[in-house]
Amino acid sequence: MANFSVHNTLYEENGGFRLTKEECGILLRKKKSSVVYCPGEGERAPGAMYPRCICLSHNGEKNGTLLATFECYTYSTPTFPIYESVDDASSWHRLSEIKDEEKGFGCRFQPHLLELPVSCSGLKEGTILCAGNIIPEDFSSSSLHLYQSTDCGRTWHFLSEIVSGGHAVVDPEEKDENRPVWEPFLTVTPDGRLICFYSDERYSAGSGYNQLLAHKISADGGLTWQKEKIDVAFPGGRLRPGMPVVAALPEGKFIMVYEMVNQDKIPVYFRISDSIEDWGDPDFMGNPVCCADESCLTGTPYVSWIPQGGPVGTILITGRGFSHIMANSQMGNGFFEKMDTLVDIDNTCGFAGYSQCTLPLHGGKQILNLCPRQISERLALIEAALADVYVKA
């Protein structure tokens, strides 16, 4: 791998944004909230985190059904639970679970759901996919596995291993060349191939990257995966970009958000690209997600886009430790604006708000926010808050 020097400005090519004023054309007003899942008092801490949700739109009479999953902490072998809502997030019930029957380790961390909008080789349009991190109880290894469901989430089958890594430990005290992979994010390229973004620590020993972001593409419906391509990487063994999430924007563009661990306050950055497969110079720091009052997001980001708010719609970004959704209606130019809080979280609880997500519904006229919310000093539940989107006059 080439030796990169970190760009010394936040505003260079592959970004080129200038902070001038708040540029947001929408308002959010909370309509209702519900509990997706609440752990029992004796459950393993922190209960539940890292929620992900999709709304079916390629499954005929099942269209409009919501499917949610999350990290579910337990003293037994963990699974990825699948919860369903058929009443616009007013209520939820457990539909199924994804089990690790290949390794027997357990579906432990970072699940991500995708409904295929088109057919991908052997996978039919409407197939539900879930990628997640398979980790044993002793955390000695990490593997990103892909599962599929052809009956709207009722049953699941193993499809492939996307990538595997070593010890599932962040920043080990002793030098460890057997480093892990984390945080898969699935989507589809414009020409109908599966693409998976993830965080990768395996270059730490040989190339001096604490952690980097990469992706792999599958041209055969997720059965096999091509060689990985590095998207974001910083030399020096300290900075660790993580948790990549990607959304499509107008004019054929894409946005990627990621956290920057080991920078002060773990800021969230974004890049905008004309290609979902090429994000520019790996060492470009990115553009910060921040407001005019200097408030910023802190880690575990998620991004979505809605067509409301102006000619180019509105970008919505969430992050850990900050219960507001930040919005920008100028393709990321200018400051972001804080929306009204949808889920109240306690910033002193490290698990509260950890990797929440947003899901546009009804063509972007509503936003569904799934978020871990504290119920005690050691446990969090998964709350779903639905908000109406209003366009500013």
mmCIF file of C-alpha atoms in Angstrom:
data_model
loop_
_atom_site.group_PDB
_atom_site.id
_atom_site.type_symbol
_atom_site.label_atom_id
_atom_site.label_comp_id
_atom_site.label_asym_id
_atom_site.label_seq_id
_atom_site.Cartn_x
_atom_site.Cartn_y
_atom_site.Cartn_z
ATOM 1 C CA MET A 1 0.000 0.000 0.000
ATOM 2 C CA ALA A 2 1.207 3.492 -0.797
ATOM 3 C CA ASN A 3 2.367 5.840 1.933
ATOM 4 C CA PHE A 4 -0.141 8.663 2.324
ATOM 5 C CA SER A 5 0.290 11.918 4.198
ATOM 6 C CA VAL A 6 -2.872 13.169 5.857
ATOM 7 C CA HIS A 7 -4.268 16.238 4.133
ATOM 8 C CA ASN A 8 -3.912 19.235 6.425
ATOM 9 C CA THR A 9 -7.248 20.849 5.586
ATOM 10 C CA LEU A 10 -10.813 19.650 5.874
ATOM 11 C CA TYR A 11 -11.811 21.291 2.608
ATOM 12 C CA GLU A 12 -10.019 19.928 -0.417
ATOM 13 C CA GLU A 13 -10.954 18.131 -3.590
ATOM 14 C CA ASN A 14 -13.445 15.323 -3.198
ATOM 15 C CA GLY A 15 -15.298 17.642 -0.897
ATOM 16 C CA GLY A 16 -14.641 21.287 -1.507
ATOM 17 C CA PHE A 17 -17.236 22.446 0.999
ATOM 18 C CA ARG A 18 -17.220 25.747 2.839
ATOM 19 C CA LEU A 19 -19.030 26.464 6.083
ATOM 20 C CA THR A 20 -21.094 29.633 5.638
ATOM 21 C CA LYS A 21 -24.547 29.386 7.196
ATOM 22 C CA GLU A 22 -27.104 26.790 8.161
ATOM 23 C CA GLU A 23 -28.598 25.290 5.036
ATOM 24 C CA CYS A 24 -31.665 23.241 5.948
ATOM 25 C CA GLY A 25 -35.132 23.352 4.442
ATOM 26 C CA ILE A 26 -37.074 21.005 6.748
ATOM 27 C CA LEU A 27 -38.412 20.659 10.267
ATOM 28 C CA LEU A 28 -39.147 17.432 12.152
ATOM 29 C CA ARG A 29 -42.064 17.050 14.544
ATOM 30 C CA LYS A 30 -42.316 13.899 16.623
ATOM 31 C CA LYS A 31 -45.565 12.025 16.123
ATOM 32 C CA LYS A 32 -45.270 8.917 18.290
ATOM 33 C CA SER A 33 -42.816 6.451 19.788
ATOM 34 C CA SER A 34 -42.806 2.767 20.651
ATOM 35 C CA VAL A 35 -40.506 0.158 22.166
ATOM 36 C CA VAL A 36 -39.064 -2.374 19.752
ATOM 37 C CA TYR A 37 -37.324 -4.434 22.431
ATOM 38 C CA CYS A 38 -36.758 -4.110 26.174
ATOM 39 C CA PRO A 39 -34.269 -6.387 27.975
ATOM 40 C CA GLY A 40 -35.148 -8.004 31.268
ATOM 41 C CA GLU A 41 -33.505 -6.735 34.436
ATOM 42 C CA GLY A 42 -31.114 -9.681 34.618
ATOM 43 C CA GLU A 43 -29.996 -9.554 30.985
ATOM 44 C CA ARG A 44 -26.382 -9.064 30.015
ATOM 45 C CA ALA A 45 -25.322 -5.401 29.844
ATOM 46 C CA PRO A 46 -25.846 -3.207 27.924
ATOM 47 C CA GLY A 47 -29.024 -4.967 26.779
ATOM 48 C CA ALA A 48 -29.426 -3.776 23.198
ATOM 49 C CA MET A 49 -27.570 -1.441 20.829
ATOM 50 C CA TYR A 50 -26.874 -0.830 17.123
ATOM 51 C CA PRO A 51 -30.438 -0.947 15.726
ATOM 52 C CA ARG A 52 -31.091 -1.201 11.986
ATOM 53 C CA CYS A 53 -34.425 -1.042 10.187
ATOM 54 C CA ILE A 54 -35.839 -1.410 6.666
ATOM 55 C CA CYS A 55 -39.286 -0.857 5.157
ATOM 56 C CA LEU A 56 -40.272 -3.446 2.584
ATOM 57 C CA SER A 57 -41.067 -1.991 -0.836
ATOM 58 C CA HIS A 58 -40.321 -4.872 -3.226
ATOM 59 C CA ASN A 59 -42.472 -7.613 -1.677
ATOM 60 C CA GLY A 60 -46.002 -7.097 -2.980
ATOM 61 C CA GLU A 61 -48.649 -7.315 -0.274
ATOM 62 C CA LYS A 62 -45.950 -7.154 2.403
ATOM 63 C CA ASN A 63 -44.840 -3.692 1.270
ATOM 64 C CA GLY A 64 -44.895 -1.209 4.125
ATOM 65 C CA THR A 65 -43.836 -3.824 6.679
ATOM 66 C CA LEU A 66 -40.977 -2.717 8.918
ATOM 67 C CA LEU A 67 -38.203 -5.137 9.881
ATOM 68 C CA ALA A 68 -35.708 -4.254 12.617
ATOM 69 C CA THR A 69 -32.674 -5.937 14.143
ATOM 70 C CA PHE A 70 -29.999 -4.979 16.675
ATOM 71 C CA GLU A 71 -27.215 -6.255 18.898
ATOM 72 C CA CYS A 72 -28.938 -8.309 21.599
ATOM 73 C CA TYR A 73 -26.761 -9.006 24.638
ATOM 74 C CA THR A 74 -27.298 -12.340 26.329
ATOM 75 C CA TYR A 75 -25.468 -14.891 28.465
ATOM 76 C CA SER A 76 -26.340 -17.602 25.946
ATOM 77 C CA THR A 77 -25.201 -17.852 22.315
ATOM 78 C CA PRO A 78 -26.247 -14.535 20.745
ATOM 79 C CA THR A 79 -28.481 -14.210 17.686
ATOM 80 C CA PHE A 80 -29.707 -11.311 15.593
ATOM 81 C CA PRO A 81 -33.406 -10.943 16.475
ATOM 82 C CA ILE A 82 -35.791 -9.812 13.740
ATOM 83 C CA TYR A 83 -38.729 -7.677 14.884
ATOM 84 C CA GLU A 84 -41.658 -6.757 12.664
ATOM 85 C CA SER A 85 -44.141 -3.885 12.640
ATOM 86 C CA VAL A 86 -47.195 -3.836 10.376
ATOM 87 C CA ASP A 87 -48.718 -0.625 11.771
ATOM 88 C CA ASP A 88 -46.173 2.095 10.952
ATOM 89 C CA ALA A 89 -44.055 1.477 14.072
ATOM 90 C CA SER A 90 -46.925 1.698 16.561
ATOM 91 C CA SER A 91 -46.141 -1.813 17.810
ATOM 92 C CA TRP A 92 -43.537 -4.518 17.260
ATOM 93 C CA HIS A 93 -43.379 -8.281 17.620
ATOM 94 C CA ARG A 94 -40.539 -10.774 17.348
ATOM 95 C CA LEU A 95 -40.691 -12.460 13.951
ATOM 96 C CA SER A 96 -37.561 -14.615 13.837
ATOM 97 C CA GLU A 97 -33.877 -14.742 14.627
ATOM 98 C CA ILE A 98 -30.659 -15.292 12.687
ATOM 99 C CA LYS A 99 -28.458 -18.021 14.127
ATOM 100 C CA ASP A 100 -24.795 -18.761 13.508
ATOM 101 C CA GLU A 101 -25.066 -22.418 12.505
ATOM 102 C CA GLU A 102 -21.784 -22.424 10.550
ATOM 103 C CA LYS A 103 -19.282 -21.667 13.319
ATOM 104 C CA GLY A 104 -21.500 -21.969 16.381
ATOM 105 C CA PHE A 105 -19.988 -18.787 17.823
ATOM 106 C CA GLY A 106 -23.055 -16.575 17.712
ATOM 107 C CA CYS A 107 -24.306 -13.563 15.795
ATOM 108 C CA ARG A 108 -22.832 -11.010 18.174
ATOM 109 C CA PHE A 109 -22.289 -7.511 16.765
ATOM 110 C CA GLN A 110 -23.220 -4.943 14.105
ATOM 111 C CA PRO A 111 -26.101 -6.402 12.078
ATOM 112 C CA HIS A 112 -27.233 -4.591 8.944
ATOM 113 C CA LEU A 113 -30.383 -5.234 6.886
ATOM 114 C CA LEU A 114 -30.994 -4.704 3.172
ATOM 115 C CA GLU A 115 -33.984 -5.410 0.936
ATOM 116 C CA LEU A 116 -32.761 -5.939 -2.619
ATOM 117 C CA PRO A 117 -34.294 -3.280 -4.883
ATOM 118 C CA VAL A 118 -33.292 -5.276 -7.987
ATOM 119 C CA SER A 119 -32.325 -8.845 -8.778
ATOM 120 C CA CYS A 120 -28.634 -9.561 -8.124
ATOM 121 C CA SER A 121 -27.460 -12.566 -10.105
ATOM 122 C CA GLY A 122 -29.042 -15.513 -8.273
ATOM 123 C CA LEU A 123 -30.854 -13.338 -5.727
ATOM 124 C CA LYS A 124 -34.342 -12.148 -6.617
ATOM 125 C CA GLU A 125 -35.611 -8.616 -6.132
ATOM 126 C CA GLY A 126 -37.156 -8.360 -2.666
ATOM 127 C CA THR A 127 -34.718 -10.808 -1.035
ATOM 128 C CA ILE A 128 -33.824 -9.668 2.483
ATOM 129 C CA LEU A 129 -30.128 -9.743 3.401
ATOM 130 C CA CYS A 130 -28.436 -9.363 6.762
ATOM 131 C CA ALA A 131 -24.704 -8.956 7.323
ATOM 132 C CA GLY A 132 -23.204 -9.126 10.807
ATOM 133 C CA ASN A 133 -20.129 -9.913 12.877
ATOM 134 C CA ILE A 134 -19.735 -13.519 14.028
ATOM 135 C CA ILE A 135 -17.605 -13.604 17.181
ATOM 136 C CA PRO A 136 -17.020 -16.377 19.760
ATOM 137 C CA GLU A 137 -17.438 -15.895 23.494
ATOM 138 C CA ASP A 138 -13.666 -15.480 23.969
ATOM 139 C CA PHE A 139 -13.513 -12.841 21.184
ATOM 140 C CA SER A 140 -10.666 -14.703 19.519
ATOM 141 C CA SER A 141 -11.873 -14.062 15.955
ATOM 142 C CA SER A 142 -14.223 -11.935 13.852
ATOM 143 C CA SER A 143 -16.046 -12.798 10.626
ATOM 144 C CA LEU A 144 -18.540 -10.770 8.608
ATOM 145 C CA HIS A 145 -21.214 -13.207 7.426
ATOM 146 C CA LEU A 146 -24.084 -12.721 4.996
ATOM 147 C CA TYR A 147 -27.529 -14.271 5.470
ATOM 148 C CA GLN A 148 -30.595 -14.236 3.218
ATOM 149 C CA SER A 149 -34.346 -14.538 3.627
ATOM 150 C CA THR A 150 -36.746 -15.162 0.747
ATOM 151 C CA ASP A 151 -39.910 -15.034 2.867
ATOM 152 C CA CYS A 152 -39.782 -11.466 4.220
ATOM 153 C CA GLY A 153 -37.655 -12.272 7.250
ATOM 154 C CA ARG A 154 -39.400 -15.380 8.603
ATOM 155 C CA THR A 155 -36.560 -17.801 7.878
ATOM 156 C CA TRP A 156 -32.858 -17.225 7.229
ATOM 157 C CA HIS A 157 -30.040 -19.096 5.525
ATOM 158 C CA PHE A 158 -26.290 -18.561 5.464
ATOM 159 C CA LEU A 159 -25.029 -17.246 2.126
ATOM 160 C CA SER A 160 -21.305 -16.435 2.450
ATOM 161 C CA GLU A 161 -18.412 -15.087 4.478
ATOM 162 C CA ILE A 162 -17.541 -11.593 3.262
ATOM 163 C CA VAL A 163 -14.267 -11.150 5.141
ATOM 164 C CA SER A 164 -12.649 -12.552 8.292
ATOM 165 C CA GLY A 165 -10.286 -11.119 10.867
ATOM 166 C CA GLY A 166 -8.637 -11.767 14.195
ATOM 167 C CA HIS A 167 -9.192 -10.931 17.838
ATOM 168 C CA ALA A 168 -12.312 -8.825 18.313
ATOM 169 C CA VAL A 169 -10.581 -6.381 20.657
ATOM 170 C CA VAL A 170 -10.205 -2.642 20.038
ATOM 171 C CA ASP A 171 -6.726 -1.149 20.535
ATOM 172 C CA PRO A 172 -5.133 -4.114 22.379
ATOM 173 C CA GLU A 173 -2.594 -3.137 25.040
ATOM 174 C CA GLU A 174 -0.030 -5.562 23.679
ATOM 175 C CA LYS A 175 0.985 -5.681 20.036
ATOM 176 C CA ASP A 176 -1.356 -8.086 18.286
ATOM 177 C CA GLU A 177 -0.940 -8.813 14.602
ATOM 178 C CA ASN A 178 -4.168 -10.825 14.547
ATOM 179 C CA ARG A 179 -6.564 -7.862 14.266
ATOM 180 C CA PRO A 180 -10.319 -7.816 13.581
ATOM 181 C CA VAL A 181 -12.862 -6.603 11.061
ATOM 182 C CA TRP A 182 -16.009 -4.692 12.055
ATOM 183 C CA GLU A 183 -19.267 -2.989 11.074
ATOM 184 C CA PRO A 184 -20.564 -4.225 7.699
ATOM 185 C CA PHE A 185 -22.819 -1.970 5.625
ATOM 186 C CA LEU A 186 -24.622 -3.504 2.639
ATOM 187 C CA THR A 187 -26.053 -1.773 -0.390
ATOM 188 C CA VAL A 188 -26.303 -2.209 -4.177
ATOM 189 C CA THR A 189 -24.222 -0.509 -6.863
ATOM 190 C CA PRO A 190 -25.995 1.377 -9.671
ATOM 191 C CA ASP A 191 -25.416 -1.591 -11.986
ATOM 192 C CA GLY A 192 -26.952 -4.091 -9.573
ATOM 193 C CA ARG A 193 -24.019 -5.698 -7.737
ATOM 194 C CA LEU A 194 -23.821 -6.189 -3.981
ATOM 195 C CA ILE A 195 -21.288 -3.987 -2.203
ATOM 196 C CA CYS A 196 -20.251 -4.253 1.444
ATOM 197 C CA PHE A 197 -18.343 -1.523 3.280
ATOM 198 C CA TYR A 198 -16.619 -2.323 6.576
ATOM 199 C CA SER A 199 -13.893 -1.324 9.051
ATOM 200 C CA ASP A 200 -10.617 -3.230 8.910
ATOM 201 C CA GLU A 201 -7.769 -3.402 11.457
ATOM 202 C CA ARG A 202 -5.754 -6.086 9.663
ATOM 203 C CA TYR A 203 -3.309 -3.595 8.128
ATOM 204 C CA SER A 204 -2.125 -2.405 11.551
ATOM 205 C CA ALA A 205 1.028 -4.507 11.794
ATOM 206 C CA GLY A 206 2.235 -4.447 8.204
ATOM 207 C CA SER A 207 1.239 -0.983 6.985
ATOM 208 C CA GLY A 208 0.819 1.037 10.174
ATOM 209 C CA TYR A 209 -2.894 1.791 9.861
ATOM 210 C CA ASN A 210 -4.717 1.565 13.176
ATOM 211 C CA GLN A 211 -7.964 0.962 11.297
ATOM 212 C CA LEU A 212 -9.165 1.752 7.781
ATOM 213 C CA LEU A 213 -12.366 1.601 5.739
ATOM 214 C CA ALA A 214 -12.691 -0.704 2.764
ATOM 215 C CA HIS A 215 -15.276 -2.396 0.584
ATOM 216 C CA LYS A 216 -15.793 -5.586 -1.376
ATOM 217 C CA ILE A 217 -18.129 -6.248 -4.297
ATOM 218 C CA SER A 218 -19.943 -9.452 -5.217
ATOM 219 C CA ALA A 219 -20.854 -10.041 -8.844
ATOM 220 C CA ASP A 220 -22.677 -13.319 -8.175
ATOM 221 C CA GLY A 221 -25.351 -12.366 -5.657
ATOM 222 C CA GLY A 222 -23.216 -12.606 -2.535
ATOM 223 C CA LEU A 223 -21.813 -16.088 -3.078
ATOM 224 C CA THR A 224 -18.235 -14.866 -3.543
ATOM 225 C CA TRP A 225 -16.521 -11.531 -2.958
ATOM 226 C CA GLN A 226 -13.863 -9.755 -4.974
ATOM 227 C CA LYS A 227 -10.616 -8.330 -3.600
ATOM 228 C CA GLU A 228 -11.158 -5.471 -1.187
ATOM 229 C CA LYS A 229 -10.566 -1.847 -2.125
ATOM 230 C CA ILE A 230 -9.405 0.668 0.485
ATOM 231 C CA ASP A 231 -11.578 3.789 0.784
ATOM 232 C CA VAL A 232 -10.368 5.750 3.841
ATOM 233 C CA ALA A 233 -6.981 5.226 5.523
ATOM 234 C CA PHE A 234 -4.547 7.316 7.572
ATOM 235 C CA PRO A 235 -0.931 6.402 8.321
ATOM 236 C CA GLY A 236 0.787 6.726 11.672
ATOM 237 C CA GLY A 237 -1.002 3.993 13.597
ATOM 238 C CA ARG A 238 -3.285 6.327 15.556
ATOM 239 C CA LEU A 239 -6.361 7.558 13.674
ATOM 240 C CA ARG A 240 -9.021 4.914 13.171
ATOM 241 C CA PRO A 241 -11.887 5.841 10.838
ATOM 242 C CA GLY A 242 -14.823 3.541 11.479
ATOM 243 C CA MET A 243 -18.475 2.652 10.988
ATOM 244 C CA PRO A 244 -18.948 3.552 7.300
ATOM 245 C CA VAL A 245 -22.526 4.199 6.178
ATOM 246 C CA VAL A 246 -23.451 5.185 2.613
ATOM 247 C CA ALA A 247 -26.556 6.757 1.063
ATOM 248 C CA ALA A 248 -27.501 7.719 -2.488
ATOM 249 C CA LEU A 249 -27.931 11.425 -3.320
ATOM 250 C CA PRO A 250 -29.379 13.240 -6.348
ATOM 251 C CA GLU A 251 -27.406 13.693 -9.574
ATOM 252 C CA GLY A 252 -25.883 10.227 -9.283
ATOM 253 C CA LYS A 253 -23.820 11.112 -6.205
ATOM 254 C CA PHE A 254 -23.244 9.219 -2.960
ATOM 255 C CA ILE A 255 -22.405 10.246 0.595
ATOM 256 C CA MET A 256 -20.311 8.287 3.073
ATOM 257 C CA VAL A 257 -20.176 9.102 6.786
ATOM 258 C CA TYR A 258 -17.658 7.730 9.269
ATOM 259 C CA GLU A 259 -16.352 8.383 12.762
ATOM 260 C CA MET A 260 -12.756 9.348 13.546
ATOM 261 C CA VAL A 261 -11.728 7.568 16.730
ATOM 262 C CA ASN A 262 -8.645 8.954 18.504
ATOM 263 C CA GLN A 263 -9.465 12.496 17.459
ATOM 264 C CA ASP A 264 -10.840 14.755 20.177
ATOM 265 C CA LYS A 265 -14.553 14.012 20.787
ATOM 266 C CA ILE A 266 -14.595 11.365 18.023
ATOM 267 C CA PRO A 267 -15.951 13.683 15.297
ATOM 268 C CA VAL A 268 -18.083 12.506 12.369
ATOM 269 C CA TYR A 269 -16.959 13.289 8.811
ATOM 270 C CA PHE A 270 -18.515 12.852 5.397
ATOM 271 C CA ARG A 271 -17.382 12.536 1.790
ATOM 272 C CA ILE A 272 -19.445 12.953 -1.370
ATOM 273 C CA SER A 273 -18.491 11.057 -4.513
ATOM 274 C CA ASP A 274 -19.720 10.542 -8.063
ATOM 275 C CA SER A 275 -19.000 6.811 -7.670
ATOM 276 C CA ILE A 276 -19.995 4.414 -4.929
ATOM 277 C CA GLU A 277 -16.772 2.500 -5.688
ATOM 278 C CA ASP A 278 -14.317 5.424 -5.591
ATOM 279 C CA TRP A 279 -14.135 7.854 -2.657
ATOM 280 C CA GLY A 280 -11.069 9.803 -3.707
ATOM 281 C CA ASP A 281 -7.761 9.978 -1.862
ATOM 282 C CA PRO A 282 -7.838 7.566 1.093
ATOM 283 C CA ASP A 283 -6.071 10.134 3.312
ATOM 284 C CA PHE A 284 -8.579 12.953 2.678
ATOM 285 C CA MET A 285 -9.854 13.709 6.186
ATOM 286 C CA GLY A 286 -13.352 14.567 5.030
ATOM 287 C CA ASN A 287 -15.834 17.318 5.821
ATOM 288 C CA PRO A 288 -17.064 17.693 9.410
ATOM 289 C CA VAL A 289 -20.712 17.341 10.381
ATOM 290 C CA CYS A 290 -21.155 20.449 12.512
ATOM 291 C CA CYS A 291 -23.597 23.272 13.228
ATOM 292 C CA ALA A 292 -23.186 27.040 13.323
ATOM 293 C CA ASP A 293 -23.096 26.927 17.147
ATOM 294 C CA GLU A 294 -20.073 24.582 16.870
ATOM 295 C CA SER A 295 -21.951 21.530 18.116
ATOM 296 C CA CYS A 296 -20.838 18.327 16.407
ATOM 297 C CA LEU A 297 -21.773 14.688 16.297
ATOM 298 C CA THR A 298 -19.726 12.219 18.324
ATOM 299 C CA GLY A 299 -19.110 8.837 16.754
ATOM 300 C CA THR A 300 -21.296 5.953 15.507
ATOM 301 C CA PRO A 301 -22.804 7.866 12.559
ATOM 302 C CA TYR A 302 -25.707 7.015 10.271
ATOM 303 C CA VAL A 303 -26.860 8.855 7.143
ATOM 304 C CA SER A 304 -30.013 8.920 5.031
ATOM 305 C CA TRP A 305 -31.493 11.222 2.385
ATOM 306 C CA ILE A 306 -35.019 12.474 1.682
ATOM 307 C CA PRO A 307 -36.309 14.447 -1.352
ATOM 308 C CA GLN A 308 -37.964 17.119 0.828
ATOM 309 C CA GLY A 309 -36.361 20.439 1.731
ATOM 310 C CA GLY A 310 -35.311 21.902 -1.612
ATOM 311 C CA PRO A 311 -34.145 21.047 -5.140
ATOM 312 C CA VAL A 312 -31.531 18.560 -3.871
ATOM 313 C CA GLY A 313 -33.481 17.227 -0.885
ATOM 314 C CA THR A 314 -32.025 16.893 2.608
ATOM 315 C CA ILE A 315 -29.198 14.869 4.161
ATOM 316 C CA LEU A 316 -29.908 13.515 7.668
ATOM 317 C CA ILE A 317 -27.071 12.365 9.945
ATOM 318 C CA THR A 318 -27.127 10.965 13.481
ATOM 319 C CA GLY A 319 -24.348 10.136 15.919
ATOM 320 C CA ARG A 320 -23.613 8.807 19.395
ATOM 321 C CA GLY A 321 -23.890 10.927 22.511
ATOM 322 C CA PHE A 322 -26.057 13.511 20.774
ATOM 323 C CA SER A 323 -29.773 12.881 20.514
ATOM 324 C CA HIS A 324 -30.455 15.393 17.751
ATOM 325 C CA ILE A 325 -30.643 14.571 14.061
ATOM 326 C CA MET A 326 -28.542 16.973 11.992
ATOM 327 C CA ALA A 327 -29.833 18.042 8.584
ATOM 328 C CA ASN A 328 -28.521 19.887 5.521
ATOM 329 C CA SER A 329 -30.465 20.709 2.346
ATOM 330 C CA GLN A 330 -27.530 21.833 0.136
ATOM 331 C CA MET A 331 -25.734 18.548 -0.550
ATOM 332 C CA GLY A 332 -23.531 19.109 2.509
ATOM 333 C CA ASN A 333 -22.520 22.690 1.729
ATOM 334 C CA GLY A 334 -22.829 25.001 4.714
ATOM 335 C CA PHE A 335 -23.539 24.140 8.322
ATOM 336 C CA PHE A 336 -25.931 21.423 9.376
ATOM 337 C CA GLU A 337 -28.980 22.294 11.486
ATOM 338 C CA LYS A 338 -30.158 20.467 14.603
ATOM 339 C CA MET A 339 -33.643 19.010 14.397
ATOM 340 C CA ASP A 340 -35.900 18.548 17.398
ATOM 341 C CA THR A 341 -34.916 15.598 19.592
ATOM 342 C CA LEU A 342 -36.885 12.447 18.793
ATOM 343 C CA VAL A 343 -35.420 10.121 21.452
ATOM 344 C CA ASP A 344 -34.196 11.582 24.737
ATOM 345 C CA ILE A 345 -30.940 9.976 25.820
ATOM 346 C CA ASP A 346 -28.607 10.396 28.766
ATOM 347 C CA ASN A 347 -25.206 11.412 27.400
ATOM 348 C CA THR A 348 -23.510 10.078 30.539
ATOM 349 C CA CYS A 349 -24.502 6.524 29.544
ATOM 350 C CA GLY A 350 -21.925 5.304 27.043
ATOM 351 C CA PHE A 351 -24.382 2.922 25.398
ATOM 352 C CA ALA A 352 -27.236 5.424 24.994
ATOM 353 C CA GLY A 353 -27.620 6.501 21.373
ATOM 354 C CA TYR A 354 -24.939 4.035 20.255
ATOM 355 C CA SER A 355 -25.233 3.704 16.478
ATOM 356 C CA GLN A 356 -28.845 4.742 16.064
ATOM 357 C CA CYS A 357 -30.368 4.817 12.590
ATOM 358 C CA THR A 358 -32.853 6.814 10.535
ATOM 359 C CA LEU A 359 -35.253 5.444 7.919
ATOM 360 C CA PRO A 360 -37.269 7.637 5.531
ATOM 361 C CA LEU A 361 -40.881 6.480 5.157
ATOM 362 C CA HIS A 362 -43.676 7.382 2.738
ATOM 363 C CA GLY A 363 -41.349 8.987 0.234
ATOM 364 C CA GLY A 364 -39.517 10.980 2.908
ATOM 365 C CA LYS A 365 -42.637 12.560 4.385
ATOM 366 C CA GLN A 366 -41.836 10.813 7.663
ATOM 367 C CA ILE A 367 -38.621 9.782 9.430
ATOM 368 C CA LEU A 368 -38.304 6.741 11.669
ATOM 369 C CA ASN A 369 -35.502 6.931 14.230
ATOM 370 C CA LEU A 370 -34.410 3.763 16.066
ATOM 371 C CA CYS A 371 -32.189 4.491 19.045
ATOM 372 C CA PRO A 372 -30.832 2.724 22.155
ATOM 373 C CA ARG A 373 -32.240 4.510 25.207
ATOM 374 C CA GLN A 374 -31.108 3.929 28.770
ATOM 375 C CA ILE A 375 -33.482 2.252 31.227
ATOM 376 C CA SER A 376 -30.909 1.851 34.004
ATOM 377 C CA GLU A 377 -27.234 2.430 34.684
ATOM 378 C CA ARG A 378 -26.413 -0.795 32.858
ATOM 379 C CA LEU A 379 -29.151 -1.475 30.294
ATOM 380 C CA ALA A 380 -30.651 0.072 27.168
ATOM 381 C CA LEU A 381 -33.801 -0.711 25.202
ATOM 382 C CA ILE A 382 -34.473 -0.005 21.523
ATOM 383 C CA GLU A 383 -36.953 2.826 20.997
ATOM 384 C CA ALA A 384 -38.593 3.750 17.698
ATOM 385 C CA ALA A 385 -39.670 7.378 17.199
ATOM 386 C CA LEU A 386 -41.679 8.494 14.179
ATOM 387 C CA ALA A 387 -41.594 12.128 13.037
ATOM 388 C CA ASP A 388 -43.438 14.072 10.340
ATOM 389 C CA VAL A 389 -41.311 16.085 7.911
ATOM 390 C CA TYR A 390 -42.365 19.693 7.274
ATOM 391 C CA VAL A 391 -40.876 21.845 4.557
ATOM 392 C CA LYS A 392 -39.962 25.375 5.596
ATOM 393 C CA ALA A 393 -41.834 28.179 3.859
#
